[in-house]
CSV table of C-alpha atoms and ligand atoms in Angstrom, one decimal:
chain,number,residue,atom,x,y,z
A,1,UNK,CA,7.0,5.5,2.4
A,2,UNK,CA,4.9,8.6,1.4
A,3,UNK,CA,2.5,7.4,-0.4
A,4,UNK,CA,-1.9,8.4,-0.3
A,5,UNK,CA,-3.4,5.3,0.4
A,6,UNK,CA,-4.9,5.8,-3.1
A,7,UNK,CA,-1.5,5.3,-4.4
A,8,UNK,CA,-1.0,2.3,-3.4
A,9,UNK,CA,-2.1,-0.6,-5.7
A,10,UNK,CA,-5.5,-2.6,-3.9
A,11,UNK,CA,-6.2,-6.3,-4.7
A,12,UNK,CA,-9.8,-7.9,-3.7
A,13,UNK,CA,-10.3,-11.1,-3.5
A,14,UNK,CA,-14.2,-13.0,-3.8
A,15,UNK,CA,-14.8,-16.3,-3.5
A,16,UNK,CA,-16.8,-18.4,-5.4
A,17,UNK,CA,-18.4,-21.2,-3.3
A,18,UNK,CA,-20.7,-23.9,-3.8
A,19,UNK,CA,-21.2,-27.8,-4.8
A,20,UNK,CA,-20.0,-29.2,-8.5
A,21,UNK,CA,-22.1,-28.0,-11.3
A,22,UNK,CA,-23.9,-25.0,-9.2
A,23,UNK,CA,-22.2,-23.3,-11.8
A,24,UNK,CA,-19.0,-21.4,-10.2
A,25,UNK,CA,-17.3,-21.9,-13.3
A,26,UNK,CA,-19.9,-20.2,-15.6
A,27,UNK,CA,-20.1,-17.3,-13.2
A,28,UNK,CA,-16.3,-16.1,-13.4
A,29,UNK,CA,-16.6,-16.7,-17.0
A,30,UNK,CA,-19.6,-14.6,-17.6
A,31,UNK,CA,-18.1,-11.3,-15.4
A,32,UNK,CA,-14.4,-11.3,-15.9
A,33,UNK,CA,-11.2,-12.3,-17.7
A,34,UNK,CA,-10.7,-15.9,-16.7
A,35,UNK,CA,-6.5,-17.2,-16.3
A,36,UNK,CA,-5.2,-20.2,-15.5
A,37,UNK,CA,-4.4,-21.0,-12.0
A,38,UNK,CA,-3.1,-23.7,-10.3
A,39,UNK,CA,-2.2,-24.8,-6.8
A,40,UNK,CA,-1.5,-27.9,-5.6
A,41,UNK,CA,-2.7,-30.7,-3.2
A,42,UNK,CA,-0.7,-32.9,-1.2
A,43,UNK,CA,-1.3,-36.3,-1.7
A,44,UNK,CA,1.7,-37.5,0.9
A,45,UNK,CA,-1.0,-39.1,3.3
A,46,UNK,CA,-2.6,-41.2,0.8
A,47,UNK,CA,0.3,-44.0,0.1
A,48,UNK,CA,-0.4,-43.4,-3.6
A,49,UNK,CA,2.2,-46.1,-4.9
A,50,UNK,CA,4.6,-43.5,-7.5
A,51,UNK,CA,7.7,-43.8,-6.6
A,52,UNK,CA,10.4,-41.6,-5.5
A,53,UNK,CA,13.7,-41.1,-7.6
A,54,UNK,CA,14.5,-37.7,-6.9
A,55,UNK,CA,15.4,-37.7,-3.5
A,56,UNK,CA,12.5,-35.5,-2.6
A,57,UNK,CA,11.0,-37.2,0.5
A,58,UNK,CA,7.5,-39.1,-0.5
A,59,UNK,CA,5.5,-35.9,-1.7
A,60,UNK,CA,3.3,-36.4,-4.3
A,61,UNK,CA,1.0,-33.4,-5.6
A,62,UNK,CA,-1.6,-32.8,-7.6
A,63,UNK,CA,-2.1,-29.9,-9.4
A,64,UNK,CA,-5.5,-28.4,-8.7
A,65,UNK,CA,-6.6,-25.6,-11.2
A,66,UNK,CA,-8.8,-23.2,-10.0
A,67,UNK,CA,-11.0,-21.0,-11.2
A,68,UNK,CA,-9.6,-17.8,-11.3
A,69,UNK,CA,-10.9,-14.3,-12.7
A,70,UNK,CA,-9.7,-11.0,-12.7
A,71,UNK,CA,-11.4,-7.8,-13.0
A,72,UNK,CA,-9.6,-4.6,-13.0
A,73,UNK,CA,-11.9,-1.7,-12.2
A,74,UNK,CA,-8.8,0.7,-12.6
A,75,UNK,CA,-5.2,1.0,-12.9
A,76,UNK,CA,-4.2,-0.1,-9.2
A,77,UNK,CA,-8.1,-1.1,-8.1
A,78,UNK,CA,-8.4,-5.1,-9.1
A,79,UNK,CA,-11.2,-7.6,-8.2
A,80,UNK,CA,-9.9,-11.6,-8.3
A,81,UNK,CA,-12.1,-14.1,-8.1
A,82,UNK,CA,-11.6,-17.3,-6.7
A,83,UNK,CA,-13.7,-20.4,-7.3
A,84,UNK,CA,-13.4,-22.7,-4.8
A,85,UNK,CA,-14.3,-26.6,-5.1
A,86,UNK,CA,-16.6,-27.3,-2.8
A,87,UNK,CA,-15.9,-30.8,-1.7
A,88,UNK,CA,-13.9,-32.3,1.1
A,89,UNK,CA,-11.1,-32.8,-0.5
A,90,UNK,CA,-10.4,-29.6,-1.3
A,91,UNK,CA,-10.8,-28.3,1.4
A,92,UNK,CA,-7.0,-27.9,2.3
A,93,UNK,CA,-7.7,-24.8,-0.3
A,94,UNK,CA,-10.2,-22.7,1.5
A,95,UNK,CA,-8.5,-21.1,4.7
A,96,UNK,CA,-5.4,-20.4,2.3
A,97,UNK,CA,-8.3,-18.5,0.1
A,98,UNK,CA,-10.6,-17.0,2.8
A,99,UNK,CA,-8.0,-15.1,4.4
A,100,UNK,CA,-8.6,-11.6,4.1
A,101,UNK,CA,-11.2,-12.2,1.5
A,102,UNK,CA,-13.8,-9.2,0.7
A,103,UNK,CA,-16.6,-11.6,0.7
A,104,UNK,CA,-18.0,-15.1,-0.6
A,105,UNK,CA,-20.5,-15.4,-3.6
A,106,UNK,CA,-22.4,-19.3,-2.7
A,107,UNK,CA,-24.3,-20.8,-5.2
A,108,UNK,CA,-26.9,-22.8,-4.6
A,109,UNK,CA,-29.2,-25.5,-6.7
A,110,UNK,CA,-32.6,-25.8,-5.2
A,111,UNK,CA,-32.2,-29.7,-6.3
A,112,UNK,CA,-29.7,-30.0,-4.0
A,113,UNK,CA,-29.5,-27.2,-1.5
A,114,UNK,CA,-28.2,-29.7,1.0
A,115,UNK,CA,-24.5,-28.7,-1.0
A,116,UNK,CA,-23.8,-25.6,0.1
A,117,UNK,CA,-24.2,-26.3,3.7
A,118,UNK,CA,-20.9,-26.9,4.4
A,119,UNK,CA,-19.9,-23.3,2.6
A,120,UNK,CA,-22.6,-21.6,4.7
A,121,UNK,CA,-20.7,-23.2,8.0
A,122,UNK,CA,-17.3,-22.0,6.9
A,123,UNK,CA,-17.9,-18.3,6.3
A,124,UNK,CA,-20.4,-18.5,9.5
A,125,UNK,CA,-18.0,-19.7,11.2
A,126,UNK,CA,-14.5,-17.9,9.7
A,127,UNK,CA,-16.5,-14.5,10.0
A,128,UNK,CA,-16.7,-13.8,6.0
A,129,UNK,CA,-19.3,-11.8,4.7
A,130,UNK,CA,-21.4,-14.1,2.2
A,131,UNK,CA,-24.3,-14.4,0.2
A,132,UNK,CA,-26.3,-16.6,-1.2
A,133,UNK,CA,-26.8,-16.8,-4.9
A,134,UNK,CA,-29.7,-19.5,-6.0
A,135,UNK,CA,-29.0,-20.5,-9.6
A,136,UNK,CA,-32.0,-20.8,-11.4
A,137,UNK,CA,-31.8,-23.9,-13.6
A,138,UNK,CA,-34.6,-24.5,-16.3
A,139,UNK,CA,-35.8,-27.6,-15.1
A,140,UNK,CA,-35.8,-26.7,-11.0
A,141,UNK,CA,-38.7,-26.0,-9.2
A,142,UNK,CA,-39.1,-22.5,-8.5
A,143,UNK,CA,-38.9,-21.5,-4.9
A,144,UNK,CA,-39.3,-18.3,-3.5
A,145,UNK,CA,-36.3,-16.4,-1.9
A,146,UNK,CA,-37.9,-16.5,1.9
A,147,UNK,CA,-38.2,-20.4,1.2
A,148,UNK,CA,-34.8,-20.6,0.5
A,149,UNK,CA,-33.4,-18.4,3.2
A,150,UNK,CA,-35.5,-20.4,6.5
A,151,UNK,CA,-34.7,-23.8,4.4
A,152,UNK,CA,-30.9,-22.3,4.8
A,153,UNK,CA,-31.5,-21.6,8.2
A,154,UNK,CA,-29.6,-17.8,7.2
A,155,UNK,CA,-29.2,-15.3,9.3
A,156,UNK,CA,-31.4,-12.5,7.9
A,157,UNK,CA,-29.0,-10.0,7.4
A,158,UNK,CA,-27.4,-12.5,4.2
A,159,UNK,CA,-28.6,-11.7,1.1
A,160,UNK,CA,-30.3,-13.9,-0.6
A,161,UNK,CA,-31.1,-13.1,-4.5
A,162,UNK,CA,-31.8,-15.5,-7.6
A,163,UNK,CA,-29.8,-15.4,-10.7
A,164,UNK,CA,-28.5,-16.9,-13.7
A,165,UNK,CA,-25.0,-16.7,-13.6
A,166,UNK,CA,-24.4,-17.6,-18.0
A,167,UNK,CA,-25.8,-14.1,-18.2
A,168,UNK,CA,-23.3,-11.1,-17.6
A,169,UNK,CA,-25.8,-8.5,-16.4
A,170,UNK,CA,-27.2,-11.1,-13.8
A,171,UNK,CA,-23.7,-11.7,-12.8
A,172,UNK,CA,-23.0,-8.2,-11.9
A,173,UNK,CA,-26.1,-8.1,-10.2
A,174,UNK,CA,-24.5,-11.2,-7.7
A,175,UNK,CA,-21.3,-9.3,-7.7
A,176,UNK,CA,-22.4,-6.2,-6.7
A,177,UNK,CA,-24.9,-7.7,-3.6
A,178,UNK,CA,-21.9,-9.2,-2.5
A,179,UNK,CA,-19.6,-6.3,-2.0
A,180,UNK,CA,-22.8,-4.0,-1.1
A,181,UNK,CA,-23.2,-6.5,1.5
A,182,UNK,CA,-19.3,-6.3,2.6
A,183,UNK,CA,-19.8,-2.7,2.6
A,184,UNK,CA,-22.5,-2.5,5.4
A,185,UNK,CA,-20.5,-4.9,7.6
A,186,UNK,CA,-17.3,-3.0,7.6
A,187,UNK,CA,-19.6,0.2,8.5
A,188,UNK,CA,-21.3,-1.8,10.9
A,189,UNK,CA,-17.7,-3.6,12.7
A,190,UNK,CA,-16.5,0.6,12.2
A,191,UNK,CA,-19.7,1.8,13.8
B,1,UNK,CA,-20.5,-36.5,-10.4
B,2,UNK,CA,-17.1,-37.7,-10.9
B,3,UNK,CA,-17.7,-35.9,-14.2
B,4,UNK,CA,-17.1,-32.8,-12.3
B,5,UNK,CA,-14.1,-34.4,-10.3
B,6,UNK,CA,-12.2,-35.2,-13.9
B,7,UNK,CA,-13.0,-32.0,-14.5
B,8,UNK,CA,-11.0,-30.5,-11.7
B,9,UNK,CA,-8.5,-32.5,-10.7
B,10,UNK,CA,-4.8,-31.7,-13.1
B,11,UNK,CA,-2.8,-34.5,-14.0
B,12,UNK,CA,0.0,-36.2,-10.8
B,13,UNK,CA,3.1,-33.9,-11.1
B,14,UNK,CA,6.0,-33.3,-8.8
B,15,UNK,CA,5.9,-29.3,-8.8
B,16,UNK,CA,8.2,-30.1,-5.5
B,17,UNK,CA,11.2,-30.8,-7.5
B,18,UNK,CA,11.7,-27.0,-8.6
B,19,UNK,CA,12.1,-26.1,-4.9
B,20,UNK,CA,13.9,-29.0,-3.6
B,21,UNK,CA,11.2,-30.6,-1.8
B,22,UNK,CA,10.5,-27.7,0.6
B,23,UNK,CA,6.9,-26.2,1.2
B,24,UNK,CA,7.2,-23.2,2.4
B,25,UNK,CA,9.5,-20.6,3.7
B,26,UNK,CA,9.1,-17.2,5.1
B,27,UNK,CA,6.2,-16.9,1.9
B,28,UNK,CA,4.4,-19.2,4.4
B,29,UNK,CA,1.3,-16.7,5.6
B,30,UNK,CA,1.4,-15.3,2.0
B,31,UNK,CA,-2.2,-13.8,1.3
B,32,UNK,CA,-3.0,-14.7,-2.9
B,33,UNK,CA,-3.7,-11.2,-3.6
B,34,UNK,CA,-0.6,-9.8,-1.4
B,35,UNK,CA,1.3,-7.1,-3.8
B,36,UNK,CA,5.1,-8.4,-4.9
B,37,UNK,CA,7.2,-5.8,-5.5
B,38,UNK,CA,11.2,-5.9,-6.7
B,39,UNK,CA,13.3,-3.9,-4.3
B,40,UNK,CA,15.8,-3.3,-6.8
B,41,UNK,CA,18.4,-3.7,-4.3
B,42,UNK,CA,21.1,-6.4,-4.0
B,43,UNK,CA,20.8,-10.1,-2.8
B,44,UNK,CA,21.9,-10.5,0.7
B,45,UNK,CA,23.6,-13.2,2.0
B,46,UNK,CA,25.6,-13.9,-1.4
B,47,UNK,CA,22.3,-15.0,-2.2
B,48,UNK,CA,21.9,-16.0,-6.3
B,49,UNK,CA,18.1,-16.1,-7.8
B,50,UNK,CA,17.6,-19.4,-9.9
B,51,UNK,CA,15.8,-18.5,-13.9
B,52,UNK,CA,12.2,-18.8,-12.0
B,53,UNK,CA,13.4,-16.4,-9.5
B,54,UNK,CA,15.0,-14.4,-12.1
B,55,UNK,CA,11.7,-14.5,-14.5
B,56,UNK,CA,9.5,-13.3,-11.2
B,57,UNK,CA,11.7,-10.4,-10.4
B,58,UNK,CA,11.2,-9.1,-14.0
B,59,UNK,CA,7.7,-9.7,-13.6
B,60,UNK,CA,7.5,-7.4,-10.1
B,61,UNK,CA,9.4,-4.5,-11.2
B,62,UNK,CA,5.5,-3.4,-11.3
B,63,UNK,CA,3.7,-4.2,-8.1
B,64,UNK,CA,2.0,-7.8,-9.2
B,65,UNK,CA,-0.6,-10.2,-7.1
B,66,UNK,CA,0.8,-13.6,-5.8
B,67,UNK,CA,-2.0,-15.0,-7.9
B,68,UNK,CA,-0.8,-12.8,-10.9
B,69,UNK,CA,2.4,-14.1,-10.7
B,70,UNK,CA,1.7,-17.8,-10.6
B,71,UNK,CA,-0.7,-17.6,-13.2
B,72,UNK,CA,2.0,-15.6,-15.5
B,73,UNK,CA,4.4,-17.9,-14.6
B,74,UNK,CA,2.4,-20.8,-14.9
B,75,UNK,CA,3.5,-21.9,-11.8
B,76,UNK,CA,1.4,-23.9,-8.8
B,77,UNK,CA,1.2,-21.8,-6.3
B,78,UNK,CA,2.5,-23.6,-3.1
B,79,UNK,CA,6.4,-23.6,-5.9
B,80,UNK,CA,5.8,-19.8,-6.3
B,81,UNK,CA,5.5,-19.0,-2.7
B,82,UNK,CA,8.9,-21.0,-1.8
B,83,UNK,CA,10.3,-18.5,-4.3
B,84,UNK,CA,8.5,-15.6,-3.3
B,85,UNK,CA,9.7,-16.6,0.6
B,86,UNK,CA,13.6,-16.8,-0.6
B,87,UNK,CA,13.9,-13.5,-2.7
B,88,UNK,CA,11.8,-11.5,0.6
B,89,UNK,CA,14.3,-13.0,2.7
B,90,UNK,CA,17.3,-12.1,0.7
B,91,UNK,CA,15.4,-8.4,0.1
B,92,UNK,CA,15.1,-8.7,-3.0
B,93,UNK,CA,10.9,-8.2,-2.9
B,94,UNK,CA,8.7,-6.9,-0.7
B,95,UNK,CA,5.7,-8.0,-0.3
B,96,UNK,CA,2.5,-6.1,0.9
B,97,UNK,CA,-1.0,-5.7,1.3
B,98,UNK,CA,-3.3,-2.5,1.5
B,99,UNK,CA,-6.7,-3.2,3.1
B,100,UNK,CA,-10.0,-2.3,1.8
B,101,UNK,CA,-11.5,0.9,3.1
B,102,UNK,CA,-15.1,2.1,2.8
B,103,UNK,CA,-14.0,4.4,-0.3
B,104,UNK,CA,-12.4,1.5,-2.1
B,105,UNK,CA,-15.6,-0.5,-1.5
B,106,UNK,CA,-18.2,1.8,-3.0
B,107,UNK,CA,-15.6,2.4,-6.1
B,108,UNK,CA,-15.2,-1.3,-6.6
B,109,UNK,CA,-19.8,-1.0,-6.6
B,110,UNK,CA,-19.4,1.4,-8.7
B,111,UNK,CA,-17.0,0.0,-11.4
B,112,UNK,CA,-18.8,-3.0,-11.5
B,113,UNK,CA,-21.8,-0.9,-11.7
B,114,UNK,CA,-20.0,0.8,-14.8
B,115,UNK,CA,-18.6,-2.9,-16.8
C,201,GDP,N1,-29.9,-23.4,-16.7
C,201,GDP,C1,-28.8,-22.9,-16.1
C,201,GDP,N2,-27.7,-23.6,-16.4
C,201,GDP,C2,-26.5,-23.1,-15.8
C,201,GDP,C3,-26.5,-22.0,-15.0
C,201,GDP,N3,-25.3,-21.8,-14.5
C,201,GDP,C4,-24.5,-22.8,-15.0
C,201,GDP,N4,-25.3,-23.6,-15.8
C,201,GDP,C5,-24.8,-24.8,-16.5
C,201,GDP,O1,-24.5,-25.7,-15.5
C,201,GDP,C6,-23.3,-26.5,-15.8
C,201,GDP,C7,-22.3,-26.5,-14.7
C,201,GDP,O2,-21.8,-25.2,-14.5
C,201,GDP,P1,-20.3,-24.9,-14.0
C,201,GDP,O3,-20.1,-23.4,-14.1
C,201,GDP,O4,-19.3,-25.7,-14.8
C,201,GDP,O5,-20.4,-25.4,-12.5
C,201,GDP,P2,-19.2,-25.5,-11.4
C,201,GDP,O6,-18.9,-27.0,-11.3
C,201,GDP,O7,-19.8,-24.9,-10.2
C,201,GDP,O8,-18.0,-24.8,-11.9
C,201,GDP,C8,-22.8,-25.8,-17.1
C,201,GDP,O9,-23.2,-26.7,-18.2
C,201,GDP,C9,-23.5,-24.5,-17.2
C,201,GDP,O10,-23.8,-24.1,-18.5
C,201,GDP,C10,-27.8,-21.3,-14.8
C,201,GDP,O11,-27.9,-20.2,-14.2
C,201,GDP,N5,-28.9,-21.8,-15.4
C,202,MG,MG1,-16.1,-25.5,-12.3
């Protein structure tokens, strides 16, 4: 094919990570064009007693839906975002949606920082750029961002950076760090 | 918190029944954001595209996200990449992914900039 590179239509995907309630929901909400999504999880292993009729052998699935945003910053430039449920049981979901992903948005809640832990480990581990996004809540003590990056235990080249995801602008402003933040680690892996 | 669970969890269906129980097919590494796009060739191997297939193909005659097409479809995704797999076997998509260079990054910082 003969195409520029610019010709050729480019699809981002950013996830959005972190514990129920953090507010993962409220943050694609505020920033893009929200659609409904839905994937499904296997419940096969579990012995849930439905029974078969259809000749299909023993697979019973749930639909999941997923928090799922689009933002297109130009005809053939789109930004998805992904919301991904934090807890075990979803985590069939999250090598599916980490794979070639820009970059993960998690969202912390300084009452129970202990939940994003097991986000923090994944994109450690998987090699995704992340940052850390501490929702402020109105009735949370305030902490300040160096508190919550050695209570972390982050690396300190991940951004950490306070927010209030119902707003928009404050949205962008988590949207932007993250992709800033992608930025200087493909120059870097280039370099 | 099981508030929250409710919340996310869909009601028990059997999406599995559209594709005859399979799970996947050659759309088995298929990224969410890869780019389907209709061939507009023929079917190979005699190959016939059931309504879903047919609906998706109308859908892709402009280059649209695995992601996009589910959620137009209103289809789970594991169903819509069975169908995705059969059609790229039979050539009648291809599907495709351009990577993220340095100059698509600071436009994507700059667009969001700009919302
Ligand atoms: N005070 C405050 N409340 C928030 C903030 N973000 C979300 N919320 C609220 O927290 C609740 C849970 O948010 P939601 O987006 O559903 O969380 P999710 O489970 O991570 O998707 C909602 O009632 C939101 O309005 C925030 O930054 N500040
Ligand atoms: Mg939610």
């Amino acid at each position: 094919m003969d195409f520029e590179p610019s010709d050729e239509p480019v699809a981002l995907k950013i996830l959005i990570a972190g514990g129920f309630g953090v507010g993962k929901t409220t943050l694609v909400g505020a920033i893009s064009e929200i659609r409904p999504l839905r994937t499904e999880e296997v419940l096969s292993d579990r012995g849930i007693g439905i029974d078969d009729t259809d000749g299909v052998e023993g697979k019973t699935t749930t639909t999941v839906a997923m928090d799922f945003g689009r933002i297109t910053i130009r005809e053939g430039l789109v930004v998805y975002l992904f919301g991904t449920p934090g807890q075990e049981r979803f985590w069939f979901m999250w090598d599916e949606l980490s794979y070639g992903a820009l970059g993960a948005v998690v969202l912390a809640d300084t009452r129970r920082l202990t939940d994003c832990f097991p986000s923090i480990d994944y994109f450690e581990q998987r090699g995704t750029p992340f940052i850390v996004a501490v929702n402020c809540f109105d009735d949370a003590d305030q902490y300040d961002i160096e508190e919550v990056r050695s209570a972390l235990d982050l690396d300190p080249d991940v951004p950490v950076l306070m927010c209030d995801v119902r707003r928009r602008a404050s949205a962008k402003t988590v949207l932007i760090t993250l992709v800033e933040h992608s930025l200087r680690v493909l120059t870097a892996s280039q370099a | 918190m099981t508030r929250w669970m409710d919340e996310e969890a869909g009601p028990v269906v059997r999406p599995y029944a559209l594709i005859g129980g399979r799970t996947r097919s050659s759309g088995d590494a298929l990224d969410l954001v890869a780019m389907v796009t209709a061939t507009g060739g023929a079917a190979s191997g005699g190959f016939v595209p059931g309504p879903e297939q047919e609906r998706i193909l109308t859908l892709v005659t402009t280059a649209t996200s695995v992601a996009d097409v589910a959620s137009e479809l209103d289809l789970p995704l594991g169903v819509v990449r069975v169908l995705l797999g059969d059609l790229q076997d039979h050539g009648l998509i291809s599907i495709g992914r351009a990577s993220a260079s340095e100059r698509i990054l600071k436009e994507v910082i700059n667009g969001l900039r700009a919302l």
